[in-house]
Amino acid sequence: MQALKDYPVIFKQTVAWGDMDAFAHVNNVQYYRYMESARIAYLQHLNIFEKEIYTVIASSNCQYLRPVLYPDVLHIGVRVEELRHSAIRMSYTLYSEQQQTNVAQGEAVLVCLNKTSHQKTNLPDDIRQKIIALEQQVGHVL
């Protein structure tokens, strides 16, 4: 799991039988759900849900490197790649226990919205500092 050493938050995802599609591998939509769960775990480290902001996805992508089959456990590394005034860009890597390799990678841009007005707002300074500190734990400098 050397590939995960640069990710400050690693979310463990058990692949369920129901995640499979008619072609006997994990359906592509599930990868986005897996990345969402990892993203929420990261955001919980920041206590961002206690703030007066929402984070919404402006864009996301996933590159599928190898098919994933049931049963398996994925370790999903998540980190912030870029801090902007009102947005952050995160990256993900999905590592398969069964295959002992990375099976997918992805990215998402999250935009901050004010909870009341639903207008774009700046990332709070304390959250920005928590992200910087969390990333520094694995030697990632933003």
Short mmCIF file of N, CA and C in Angstrom, two decimals:
data_model
loop_
_atom_site.label_atom_id
_atom_site.label_comp_id
_atom_site.label_asym_id
_atom_site.label_seq_id
_atom_site.Cartn_x
_atom_site.Cartn_y
_atom_site.Cartn_z
N MET A 1 0.82 -1.20 0.00
CA MET A 1 0.00 0.00 0.00
C MET A 1 0.86 1.26 0.00
N GLN A 2 2.03 1.14 -0.57
CA GLN A 2 2.96 2.26 -0.68
C GLN A 2 2.31 3.45 -1.37
N ALA A 3 1.40 3.18 -2.30
CA ALA A 3 0.75 4.25 -3.07
C ALA A 3 -0.09 5.16 -2.19
N LEU A 4 -0.45 4.72 -1.01
CA LEU A 4 -1.32 5.50 -0.13
C LEU A 4 -0.55 6.37 0.87
N LYS A 5 0.75 6.26 0.89
CA LYS A 5 1.54 6.96 1.92
C LYS A 5 1.44 8.47 1.83
N ASP A 6 1.08 9.00 0.66
CA ASP A 6 0.99 10.44 0.47
C ASP A 6 -0.41 11.00 0.71
N TYR A 7 -1.30 10.19 1.22
CA TYR A 7 -2.69 10.59 1.45
C TYR A 7 -2.96 10.66 2.95
N PRO A 8 -3.37 11.84 3.45
CA PRO A 8 -3.57 11.98 4.90
C PRO A 8 -4.81 11.28 5.43
N VAL A 9 -5.78 11.03 4.57
CA VAL A 9 -6.99 10.33 4.99
C VAL A 9 -7.16 9.11 4.08
N ILE A 10 -7.33 7.95 4.71
CA ILE A 10 -7.56 6.71 3.96
C ILE A 10 -8.84 6.09 4.48
N PHE A 11 -9.77 5.92 3.57
CA PHE A 11 -11.09 5.37 3.90
C PHE A 11 -11.15 3.93 3.41
N LYS A 12 -11.59 3.04 4.28
CA LYS A 12 -11.68 1.61 3.95
C LYS A 12 -13.11 1.29 3.49
N GLN A 13 -13.23 0.77 2.27
CA GLN A 13 -14.53 0.49 1.66
C GLN A 13 -14.64 -0.99 1.31
N THR A 14 -15.58 -1.68 1.93
CA THR A 14 -15.85 -3.07 1.58
C THR A 14 -16.75 -3.10 0.36
N VAL A 15 -16.36 -3.86 -0.65
CA VAL A 15 -17.17 -4.00 -1.85
C VAL A 15 -18.33 -4.94 -1.55
N ALA A 16 -19.53 -4.48 -1.81
CA ALA A 16 -20.74 -5.28 -1.58
C ALA A 16 -21.13 -6.03 -2.85
N TRP A 17 -21.82 -7.15 -2.67
CA TRP A 17 -22.31 -7.92 -3.82
C TRP A 17 -23.17 -7.04 -4.72
N GLY A 18 -23.97 -6.19 -4.15
CA GLY A 18 -24.87 -5.32 -4.90
C GLY A 18 -24.15 -4.22 -5.68
N ASP A 19 -22.85 -4.05 -5.46
CA ASP A 19 -22.07 -3.06 -6.21
C ASP A 19 -21.72 -3.56 -7.61
N MET A 20 -21.94 -4.85 -7.83
CA MET A 20 -21.58 -5.47 -9.11
C MET A 20 -22.64 -5.17 -10.17
N ASP A 21 -22.22 -5.21 -11.42
CA ASP A 21 -23.17 -5.02 -12.51
C ASP A 21 -23.32 -6.32 -13.31
N ALA A 22 -24.04 -6.28 -14.40
CA ALA A 22 -24.32 -7.47 -15.21
C ALA A 22 -23.06 -8.08 -15.81
N PHE A 23 -21.97 -7.32 -15.83
CA PHE A 23 -20.72 -7.82 -16.39
C PHE A 23 -19.78 -8.37 -15.32
N ALA A 24 -20.32 -8.57 -14.11
CA ALA A 24 -19.63 -9.22 -12.99
C ALA A 24 -18.43 -8.43 -12.45
N HIS A 25 -18.48 -7.12 -12.56
CA HIS A 25 -17.48 -6.27 -11.91
C HIS A 25 -18.19 -5.06 -11.31
N VAL A 26 -17.50 -4.33 -10.46
CA VAL A 26 -18.11 -3.18 -9.80
C VAL A 26 -18.53 -2.16 -10.85
N ASN A 27 -19.77 -1.72 -10.75
CA ASN A 27 -20.32 -0.75 -11.68
C ASN A 27 -19.60 0.58 -11.53
N ASN A 28 -19.41 1.28 -12.64
CA ASN A 28 -18.66 2.53 -12.63
C ASN A 28 -19.26 3.59 -11.69
N VAL A 29 -20.56 3.60 -11.52
CA VAL A 29 -21.20 4.58 -10.63
C VAL A 29 -20.74 4.40 -9.19
N GLN A 30 -20.46 3.16 -8.80
CA GLN A 30 -20.06 2.88 -7.43
C GLN A 30 -18.75 3.58 -7.07
N TYR A 31 -17.86 3.73 -8.03
CA TYR A 31 -16.59 4.39 -7.75
C TYR A 31 -16.82 5.81 -7.24
N TYR A 32 -17.80 6.49 -7.84
CA TYR A 32 -18.12 7.85 -7.39
C TYR A 32 -18.68 7.83 -5.98
N ARG A 33 -19.44 6.82 -5.65
CA ARG A 33 -19.95 6.69 -4.27
C ARG A 33 -18.81 6.41 -3.30
N TYR A 34 -17.89 5.56 -3.72
CA TYR A 34 -16.74 5.27 -2.87
C TYR A 34 -15.92 6.54 -2.62
N MET A 35 -15.67 7.30 -3.68
CA MET A 35 -14.91 8.54 -3.52
C MET A 35 -15.67 9.54 -2.66
N GLU A 36 -17.00 9.56 -2.78
CA GLU A 36 -17.80 10.45 -1.94
C GLU A 36 -17.62 10.09 -0.47
N SER A 37 -17.65 8.81 -0.15
CA SER A 37 -17.47 8.38 1.24
C SER A 37 -16.10 8.79 1.77
N ALA A 38 -15.07 8.67 0.94
CA ALA A 38 -13.72 9.09 1.34
C ALA A 38 -13.67 10.61 1.54
N ARG A 39 -14.32 11.34 0.64
CA ARG A 39 -14.36 12.80 0.73
C ARG A 39 -15.04 13.24 2.03
N ILE A 40 -16.15 12.60 2.37
CA ILE A 40 -16.86 12.94 3.61
C ILE A 40 -15.97 12.65 4.82
N ALA A 41 -15.24 11.55 4.80
CA ALA A 41 -14.32 11.24 5.90
C ALA A 41 -13.27 12.35 6.04
N TYR A 42 -12.76 12.83 4.92
CA TYR A 42 -11.78 13.93 4.95
C TYR A 42 -12.41 15.19 5.54
N LEU A 43 -13.59 15.54 5.05
CA LEU A 43 -14.26 16.76 5.52
C LEU A 43 -14.62 16.67 7.00
N GLN A 44 -14.92 15.47 7.49
CA GLN A 44 -15.20 15.30 8.91
C GLN A 44 -13.96 15.59 9.76
N HIS A 45 -12.77 15.27 9.23
CA HIS A 45 -11.52 15.61 9.94
C HIS A 45 -11.40 17.11 10.15
N LEU A 46 -12.01 17.87 9.26
CA LEU A 46 -11.92 19.33 9.32
C LEU A 46 -13.02 19.97 10.16
N ASN A 47 -14.02 19.18 10.56
CA ASN A 47 -15.22 19.69 11.23
C ASN A 47 -15.93 20.74 10.37
N ILE A 48 -15.89 20.56 9.08
CA ILE A 48 -16.45 21.55 8.16
C ILE A 48 -17.98 21.60 8.23
N PHE A 49 -18.59 20.52 8.67
CA PHE A 49 -20.05 20.48 8.70
C PHE A 49 -20.63 21.35 9.82
N GLU A 50 -19.76 21.81 10.70
CA GLU A 50 -20.19 22.72 11.76
C GLU A 50 -20.16 24.18 11.31
N LYS A 51 -19.65 24.44 10.13
CA LYS A 51 -19.53 25.80 9.60
C LYS A 51 -20.79 26.21 8.86
N GLU A 52 -20.87 27.47 8.55
CA GLU A 52 -22.03 28.02 7.83
C GLU A 52 -21.85 27.94 6.32
N ILE A 53 -21.22 26.84 5.89
CA ILE A 53 -21.02 26.64 4.46
C ILE A 53 -21.44 25.23 4.06
N TYR A 54 -21.78 25.09 2.81
CA TYR A 54 -21.95 23.80 2.16
C TYR A 54 -20.78 23.63 1.20
N THR A 55 -20.41 22.41 0.93
CA THR A 55 -19.48 22.16 -0.17
C THR A 55 -20.24 21.37 -1.22
N VAL A 56 -20.20 21.85 -2.44
CA VAL A 56 -20.89 21.17 -3.55
C VAL A 56 -19.86 20.83 -4.62
N ILE A 57 -20.13 19.77 -5.34
CA ILE A 57 -19.22 19.32 -6.38
C ILE A 57 -19.43 20.14 -7.64
N ALA A 58 -18.37 20.78 -8.11
CA ALA A 58 -18.42 21.53 -9.37
C ALA A 58 -18.03 20.64 -10.54
N SER A 59 -17.11 19.71 -10.29
CA SER A 59 -16.70 18.77 -11.33
C SER A 59 -16.09 17.55 -10.66
N SER A 60 -16.14 16.42 -11.35
CA SER A 60 -15.51 15.20 -10.85
C SER A 60 -15.19 14.30 -12.03
N ASN A 61 -14.18 13.47 -11.82
CA ASN A 61 -13.83 12.49 -12.85
C ASN A 61 -13.22 11.27 -12.20
N CYS A 62 -13.21 10.20 -12.95
CA CYS A 62 -12.64 8.95 -12.47
C CYS A 62 -11.99 8.24 -13.64
N GLN A 63 -10.79 7.75 -13.41
CA GLN A 63 -10.10 6.93 -14.39
C GLN A 63 -10.06 5.51 -13.83
N TYR A 64 -10.64 4.60 -14.57
CA TYR A 64 -10.72 3.20 -14.16
C TYR A 64 -9.50 2.47 -14.71
N LEU A 65 -8.69 1.95 -13.81
CA LEU A 65 -7.43 1.31 -14.21
C LEU A 65 -7.56 -0.20 -14.34
N ARG A 66 -8.35 -0.82 -13.45
CA ARG A 66 -8.55 -2.27 -13.45
C ARG A 66 -9.94 -2.57 -12.92
N PRO A 67 -10.60 -3.60 -13.43
CA PRO A 67 -11.91 -3.94 -12.88
C PRO A 67 -11.79 -4.46 -11.46
N VAL A 68 -12.79 -4.15 -10.65
CA VAL A 68 -12.85 -4.62 -9.27
C VAL A 68 -13.96 -5.66 -9.19
N LEU A 69 -13.67 -6.76 -8.50
CA LEU A 69 -14.61 -7.87 -8.37
C LEU A 69 -14.94 -8.11 -6.90
N TYR A 70 -16.11 -8.65 -6.67
CA TYR A 70 -16.51 -9.07 -5.33
C TYR A 70 -15.86 -10.41 -5.05
N PRO A 71 -15.37 -10.68 -3.87
CA PRO A 71 -15.24 -9.79 -2.71
C PRO A 71 -13.92 -9.02 -2.78
N ASP A 72 -13.92 -7.86 -2.21
CA ASP A 72 -12.71 -7.05 -2.16
C ASP A 72 -12.90 -5.96 -1.11
N VAL A 73 -11.81 -5.39 -0.70
CA VAL A 73 -11.81 -4.22 0.17
C VAL A 73 -10.91 -3.19 -0.49
N LEU A 74 -11.42 -2.00 -0.63
CA LEU A 74 -10.66 -0.91 -1.23
C LEU A 74 -10.21 0.05 -0.14
N HIS A 75 -9.00 0.55 -0.29
CA HIS A 75 -8.48 1.60 0.57
C HIS A 75 -8.41 2.83 -0.32
N ILE A 76 -9.16 3.85 0.07
CA ILE A 76 -9.28 5.04 -0.77
C ILE A 76 -8.55 6.19 -0.11
N GLY A 77 -7.46 6.58 -0.73
CA GLY A 77 -6.70 7.72 -0.24
C GLY A 77 -7.30 8.99 -0.82
N VAL A 78 -7.41 10.01 0.02
CA VAL A 78 -7.95 11.31 -0.43
C VAL A 78 -7.06 12.41 0.11
N ARG A 79 -6.84 13.41 -0.74
CA ARG A 79 -6.04 14.55 -0.33
C ARG A 79 -6.45 15.79 -1.12
N VAL A 80 -6.06 16.93 -0.61
CA VAL A 80 -6.32 18.19 -1.31
C VAL A 80 -5.10 18.50 -2.16
N GLU A 81 -5.35 18.76 -3.43
CA GLU A 81 -4.27 19.09 -4.37
C GLU A 81 -4.11 20.60 -4.53
N GLU A 82 -5.22 21.33 -4.37
CA GLU A 82 -5.17 22.77 -4.62
C GLU A 82 -6.21 23.48 -3.76
N LEU A 83 -5.77 24.56 -3.13
CA LEU A 83 -6.66 25.43 -2.37
C LEU A 83 -6.91 26.69 -3.19
N ARG A 84 -8.17 27.02 -3.38
CA ARG A 84 -8.53 28.25 -4.07
C ARG A 84 -9.28 29.14 -3.07
N HIS A 85 -9.70 30.32 -3.49
CA HIS A 85 -10.44 31.21 -2.58
C HIS A 85 -11.73 30.57 -2.08
N SER A 86 -12.52 30.03 -2.99
CA SER A 86 -13.82 29.47 -2.61
C SER A 86 -13.97 28.02 -3.02
N ALA A 87 -12.86 27.35 -3.33
CA ALA A 87 -12.94 25.97 -3.79
C ALA A 87 -11.68 25.21 -3.41
N ILE A 88 -11.82 23.90 -3.42
CA ILE A 88 -10.67 23.01 -3.24
C ILE A 88 -10.74 21.92 -4.30
N ARG A 89 -9.55 21.49 -4.73
CA ARG A 89 -9.47 20.37 -5.67
C ARG A 89 -8.86 19.19 -4.93
N MET A 90 -9.61 18.08 -4.93
CA MET A 90 -9.18 16.88 -4.22
C MET A 90 -8.83 15.79 -5.22
N SER A 91 -7.94 14.90 -4.79
CA SER A 91 -7.65 13.72 -5.61
C SER A 91 -7.84 12.47 -4.76
N TYR A 92 -8.08 11.38 -5.46
CA TYR A 92 -8.35 10.08 -4.83
C TYR A 92 -7.53 9.01 -5.52
N THR A 93 -7.11 8.02 -4.76
CA THR A 93 -6.59 6.81 -5.35
C THR A 93 -7.28 5.64 -4.66
N LEU A 94 -7.68 4.66 -5.43
CA LEU A 94 -8.39 3.49 -4.91
C LEU A 94 -7.49 2.28 -5.05
N TYR A 95 -7.14 1.69 -3.93
CA TYR A 95 -6.22 0.56 -3.86
C TYR A 95 -6.99 -0.70 -3.46
N SER A 96 -6.82 -1.76 -4.23
CA SER A 96 -7.51 -3.03 -3.99
C SER A 96 -6.67 -3.97 -3.14
N GLU A 97 -7.25 -4.47 -2.04
CA GLU A 97 -6.57 -5.49 -1.24
C GLU A 97 -6.38 -6.76 -2.05
N GLN A 98 -7.42 -7.15 -2.78
CA GLN A 98 -7.39 -8.40 -3.55
C GLN A 98 -6.31 -8.38 -4.64
N GLN A 99 -6.19 -7.25 -5.33
CA GLN A 99 -5.25 -7.15 -6.45
C GLN A 99 -3.90 -6.57 -6.05
N GLN A 100 -3.82 -5.99 -4.85
CA GLN A 100 -2.58 -5.39 -4.36
C GLN A 100 -2.03 -4.32 -5.31
N THR A 101 -2.96 -3.51 -5.84
CA THR A 101 -2.56 -2.42 -6.74
C THR A 101 -3.65 -1.37 -6.79
N ASN A 102 -3.34 -0.22 -7.37
CA ASN A 102 -4.34 0.82 -7.58
C ASN A 102 -5.26 0.39 -8.72
N VAL A 103 -6.55 0.57 -8.50
CA VAL A 103 -7.53 0.16 -9.50
C VAL A 103 -8.27 1.34 -10.12
N ALA A 104 -8.16 2.51 -9.51
CA ALA A 104 -8.81 3.70 -10.06
C ALA A 104 -8.20 4.93 -9.41
N GLN A 105 -8.40 6.06 -10.06
CA GLN A 105 -8.02 7.34 -9.49
C GLN A 105 -9.01 8.39 -9.95
N GLY A 106 -9.17 9.41 -9.15
CA GLY A 106 -10.16 10.42 -9.50
C GLY A 106 -9.82 11.77 -8.93
N GLU A 107 -10.66 12.72 -9.29
CA GLU A 107 -10.52 14.10 -8.83
C GLU A 107 -11.90 14.72 -8.69
N ALA A 108 -11.98 15.72 -7.82
CA ALA A 108 -13.21 16.49 -7.68
C ALA A 108 -12.87 17.91 -7.26
N VAL A 109 -13.65 18.84 -7.74
CA VAL A 109 -13.54 20.24 -7.31
C VAL A 109 -14.78 20.54 -6.48
N LEU A 110 -14.56 21.00 -5.25
CA LEU A 110 -15.64 21.36 -4.35
C LEU A 110 -15.68 22.88 -4.23
N VAL A 111 -16.87 23.44 -4.34
CA VAL A 111 -17.06 24.88 -4.20
C VAL A 111 -17.82 25.13 -2.90
N CYS A 112 -17.44 26.18 -2.20
CA CYS A 112 -18.09 26.55 -0.94
C CYS A 112 -19.26 27.48 -1.21
N LEU A 113 -20.39 27.16 -0.59
CA LEU A 113 -21.58 28.00 -0.68
C LEU A 113 -22.02 28.40 0.72
N ASN A 114 -22.51 29.61 0.86
CA ASN A 114 -23.10 30.07 2.10
C ASN A 114 -24.38 29.29 2.34
N LYS A 115 -24.58 28.76 3.56
CA LYS A 115 -25.75 27.93 3.86
C LYS A 115 -27.07 28.69 3.74
N THR A 116 -27.04 29.99 3.98
CA THR A 116 -28.26 30.78 3.94
C THR A 116 -28.58 31.28 2.54
N SER A 117 -27.60 31.92 1.91
CA SER A 117 -27.85 32.55 0.61
C SER A 117 -27.64 31.61 -0.57
N HIS A 118 -26.92 30.51 -0.33
CA HIS A 118 -26.55 29.55 -1.38
C HIS A 118 -25.68 30.18 -2.46
N GLN A 119 -25.01 31.27 -2.10
CA GLN A 119 -24.08 31.94 -3.00
C GLN A 119 -22.65 31.47 -2.68
N LYS A 120 -21.81 31.50 -3.70
CA LYS A 120 -20.42 31.12 -3.51
C LYS A 120 -19.80 32.00 -2.43
N THR A 121 -18.98 31.37 -1.57
CA THR A 121 -18.32 32.09 -0.49
C THR A 121 -16.91 31.55 -0.33
N ASN A 122 -16.06 32.31 0.34
CA ASN A 122 -14.69 31.88 0.55
C ASN A 122 -14.61 30.73 1.54
N LEU A 123 -13.61 29.90 1.36
CA LEU A 123 -13.30 28.85 2.31
C LEU A 123 -12.87 29.52 3.62
N PRO A 124 -13.48 29.18 4.75
CA PRO A 124 -13.09 29.81 6.02
C PRO A 124 -11.60 29.61 6.31
N ASP A 125 -10.98 30.64 6.87
CA ASP A 125 -9.54 30.59 7.13
C ASP A 125 -9.14 29.45 8.05
N ASP A 126 -9.97 29.16 9.08
CA ASP A 126 -9.60 28.07 9.98
C ASP A 126 -9.65 26.72 9.28
N ILE A 127 -10.57 26.55 8.34
CA ILE A 127 -10.65 25.30 7.56
C ILE A 127 -9.43 25.21 6.63
N ARG A 128 -9.08 26.32 6.02
CA ARG A 128 -7.89 26.37 5.17
C ARG A 128 -6.65 25.93 5.97
N GLN A 129 -6.51 26.44 7.19
CA GLN A 129 -5.37 26.08 8.02
C GLN A 129 -5.40 24.62 8.44
N LYS A 130 -6.59 24.08 8.71
CA LYS A 130 -6.71 22.66 9.05
C LYS A 130 -6.31 21.78 7.88
N ILE A 131 -6.68 22.17 6.67
CA ILE A 131 -6.30 21.41 5.47
C ILE A 131 -4.79 21.41 5.32
N ILE A 132 -4.19 22.59 5.46
CA ILE A 132 -2.73 22.70 5.33
C ILE A 132 -2.03 21.81 6.35
N ALA A 133 -2.50 21.85 7.60
CA ALA A 133 -1.90 21.04 8.66
C ALA A 133 -2.10 19.54 8.41
N LEU A 134 -3.28 19.15 7.97
CA LEU A 134 -3.57 17.73 7.69
C LEU A 134 -2.67 17.22 6.56
N GLU A 135 -2.53 18.00 5.52
CA GLU A 135 -1.70 17.61 4.39
C GLU A 135 -0.22 17.54 4.78
N GLN A 136 0.21 18.42 5.67
CA GLN A 136 1.61 18.42 6.10
C GLN A 136 1.96 17.16 6.87
N GLN A 137 0.97 16.49 7.46
CA GLN A 137 1.22 15.25 8.20
C GLN A 137 1.84 14.17 7.31
N VAL A 138 1.59 14.25 6.00
CA VAL A 138 2.17 13.27 5.08
C VAL A 138 3.21 13.93 4.16
N GLY A 139 3.67 15.12 4.54
CA GLY A 139 4.71 15.81 3.79
C GLY A 139 4.23 16.50 2.53
N HIS A 140 2.92 16.71 2.42
CA HIS A 140 2.36 17.38 1.25
C HIS A 140 2.20 18.85 1.58
N VAL A 141 2.90 19.70 0.86
CA VAL A 141 2.86 21.13 1.09
C VAL A 141 1.96 21.78 0.05
N LEU A 142 0.97 22.52 0.54
CA LEU A 142 0.07 23.24 -0.36
C LEU A 142 0.52 24.68 -0.54
#
